Amino acid sequence: MIYDLSVLGRRGEGVMMAQLLNVIQTAVSSLGAGDVLILHGCERIETRVKDYLRRVLDDLRTRGGRSAWLYRDFSVMLADVEANRFETADWTTFGGMTSMELTAYQDRLGVSMPPDLEKLIESSVDRVHLRRGHVNVVFRPDLRLIPRQEA
């Protein structure tokens, strides 16, 4: 299922939040083990909605489902840590970070990264940082947008 709530923002944030709650409740009630709910545009979710949303997603997790919180801006994700609780995630993936963002990220995780890893993450305009548990991987995505032509 895909619900695009972006158009509702034109009618007002209150309308969009009410519809988000209705859709989330309906969608999550049909999800279970192995399912993933992807929330795109999390920077637009109002604070007053986040506690309820977290309870619904905690219930999904107890039934074996997962959720993914997608943000446009890393610093907004860091500021929203009470809602997204990224430090408890099974895995995270980010683009590059500024020096200040990287420091805040490490502080929140309670870790200190090796200098070589810090340098890769700070300078990664075209790289992705993937963290799963204590494993960190930095890579350059090489997406093929044009399929290969078979001869």
Short mmCIF file of C-alpha atoms in Angstrom, two decimals:
data_model
loop_
_atom_site.label_atom_id
_atom_site.label_comp_id
_atom_site.label_asym_id
_atom_site.label_seq_id
_atom_site.Cartn_x
_atom_site.Cartn_y
_atom_site.Cartn_z
CA MET A 1 0.00 0.00 0.00
CA ILE A 2 1.17 3.50 -0.77
CA TYR A 3 -0.55 6.56 0.64
CA ASP A 4 0.65 9.92 -0.64
CA LEU A 5 -0.38 12.57 1.87
CA SER A 6 1.74 15.34 0.36
CA VAL A 7 -1.19 16.97 -1.45
CA LEU A 8 -3.09 17.32 1.82
CA GLY A 9 -0.51 19.82 3.07
CA ARG A 10 -2.05 22.39 0.73
CA ARG A 11 -5.30 22.17 2.70
CA GLY A 12 -3.51 22.69 6.00
CA GLU A 13 -1.19 20.85 8.36
CA GLY A 14 -4.08 19.89 10.67
CA VAL A 15 -5.89 18.13 7.83
CA MET A 16 -2.70 16.35 6.83
CA MET A 17 -2.00 15.17 10.41
CA ALA A 18 -5.57 13.90 10.87
CA GLN A 19 -5.36 11.96 7.62
CA LEU A 20 -1.92 10.64 8.54
CA LEU A 21 -3.27 9.22 11.80
CA ASN A 22 -6.23 7.60 10.04
CA VAL A 23 -4.03 6.05 7.37
CA ILE A 24 -1.36 4.89 9.81
CA GLN A 25 -3.90 3.18 12.06
CA THR A 26 -5.54 1.45 9.10
CA ALA A 27 -2.26 0.44 7.45
CA VAL A 28 -0.53 -0.78 10.61
CA SER A 29 -3.50 -2.91 11.68
CA SER A 30 -3.01 -4.98 8.51
CA LEU A 31 0.78 -5.33 8.87
CA GLY A 32 2.68 -8.02 10.74
CA ALA A 33 5.83 -10.11 10.78
CA GLY A 34 8.24 -9.19 8.00
CA ASP A 35 6.31 -6.07 6.90
CA VAL A 36 7.85 -2.60 6.77
CA LEU A 37 6.02 0.71 7.04
CA ILE A 38 7.99 3.51 5.38
CA LEU A 39 7.31 7.06 6.57
CA HIS A 40 8.67 9.56 4.05
CA GLY A 41 8.83 13.25 4.91
CA CYS A 42 9.10 12.77 8.67
CA GLU A 43 10.24 16.36 9.10
CA ARG A 44 6.61 17.36 8.38
CA ILE A 45 5.06 15.28 11.17
CA GLU A 46 3.82 17.56 13.94
CA THR A 47 5.08 17.06 17.49
CA ARG A 48 1.57 16.54 18.90
CA VAL A 49 1.16 13.46 16.68
CA LYS A 50 4.49 11.78 17.38
CA ASP A 51 3.68 10.14 20.75
CA TYR A 52 0.66 8.39 19.27
CA LEU A 53 2.59 7.45 16.16
CA ARG A 54 5.38 5.96 18.28
CA ARG A 55 2.87 3.82 20.23
CA VAL A 56 1.34 2.50 16.99
CA LEU A 57 4.78 1.69 15.58
CA ASP A 58 5.87 0.03 18.84
CA ASP A 59 2.82 -2.22 18.51
CA LEU A 60 3.83 -3.04 14.93
CA ARG A 61 7.32 -3.96 16.14
CA THR A 62 5.94 -6.34 18.80
CA ARG A 63 4.08 -8.13 15.98
CA GLY A 64 7.31 -8.55 13.99
CA GLY A 65 6.96 -5.56 11.67
CA ARG A 66 9.37 -2.69 11.22
CA SER A 67 9.23 0.99 10.34
CA ALA A 68 11.56 3.26 8.40
CA TRP A 69 11.68 6.99 9.11
CA LEU A 70 12.93 9.03 6.12
CA TYR A 71 14.10 12.61 6.50
CA ARG A 72 15.31 15.11 3.95
CA ASP A 73 17.84 16.66 6.32
CA PHE A 74 20.19 14.89 8.74
CA SER A 75 20.12 17.69 11.34
CA VAL A 76 16.30 17.51 11.47
CA MET A 77 16.54 13.74 12.05
CA LEU A 78 18.95 14.35 14.93
CA ALA A 79 16.61 16.93 16.48
CA ASP A 80 13.72 14.46 16.19
CA VAL A 81 15.47 11.65 18.07
CA GLU A 82 12.75 11.43 20.74
CA ALA A 83 10.31 10.34 18.05
CA ASN A 84 12.47 8.28 15.69
CA ARG A 85 14.84 6.77 18.30
CA PHE A 86 17.38 6.08 15.55
CA GLU A 87 19.93 4.81 18.05
CA THR A 88 17.74 1.72 18.64
CA ALA A 89 17.24 1.02 14.93
CA ASP A 90 18.20 -2.32 13.43
CA TRP A 91 20.18 -0.31 10.90
CA THR A 92 20.55 3.26 9.69
CA THR A 93 21.71 4.76 6.44
CA PHE A 94 22.78 8.37 5.93
CA GLY A 95 24.55 10.57 3.46
CA GLY A 96 27.39 12.84 4.50
CA MET A 97 27.47 14.78 7.77
CA THR A 98 29.03 18.02 8.86
CA SER A 99 31.61 17.88 11.62
CA MET A 100 29.04 19.13 14.16
CA GLU A 101 26.43 16.59 13.01
CA LEU A 102 28.97 13.78 13.23
CA THR A 103 29.89 14.79 16.79
CA ALA A 104 26.20 14.91 17.83
CA TYR A 105 25.60 11.55 16.11
CA GLN A 106 28.50 9.88 17.96
CA ASP A 107 27.41 11.44 21.27
CA ARG A 108 23.88 10.10 20.84
CA LEU A 109 25.16 6.60 20.03
CA GLY A 110 27.76 6.76 22.81
CA VAL A 111 30.54 5.76 20.43
CA SER A 112 33.74 7.20 19.07
CA MET A 113 34.50 6.40 15.45
CA PRO A 114 38.01 5.85 14.11
CA PRO A 115 39.42 9.00 12.44
CA ASP A 116 39.47 7.33 9.00
CA LEU A 117 35.74 6.56 9.23
CA GLU A 118 34.99 10.10 10.45
CA LYS A 119 36.88 11.53 7.48
CA LEU A 120 34.93 9.37 5.02
CA ILE A 121 31.58 10.35 6.52
CA GLU A 122 32.41 14.07 6.74
CA SER A 123 33.58 14.23 3.15
CA SER A 124 30.92 12.00 1.66
CA VAL A 125 29.00 14.11 -0.80
CA ASP A 126 28.49 11.07 -2.98
CA ARG A 127 28.81 8.29 -0.40
CA VAL A 128 26.40 6.49 1.90
CA HIS A 129 27.07 5.53 5.52
CA LEU A 130 25.36 2.33 6.65
CA ARG A 131 25.39 1.31 10.32
CA ARG A 132 24.12 -2.00 11.62
CA GLY A 133 24.94 -2.62 15.26
CA HIS A 134 28.65 -1.91 15.57
CA VAL A 135 29.38 -2.43 11.88
CA ASN A 136 29.92 0.69 9.76
CA VAL A 137 30.17 0.64 5.97
CA VAL A 138 30.75 3.63 3.71
CA PHE A 139 30.14 3.10 0.02
CA ARG A 140 29.46 4.95 -3.19
CA PRO A 141 26.12 3.90 -4.66
CA ASP A 142 26.46 2.91 -8.28
CA LEU A 143 22.89 2.84 -9.46
CA ARG A 144 22.28 1.89 -13.04
CA LEU A 145 19.34 3.88 -14.28
CA ILE A 146 19.53 2.44 -17.77
CA PRO A 147 19.26 -1.35 -18.00
CA ARG A 148 21.94 -3.17 -19.90
CA GLN A 149 20.99 -4.18 -23.42
CA GLU A 150 21.47 -7.89 -24.04
CA ALA A 151 23.22 -8.66 -27.33
#
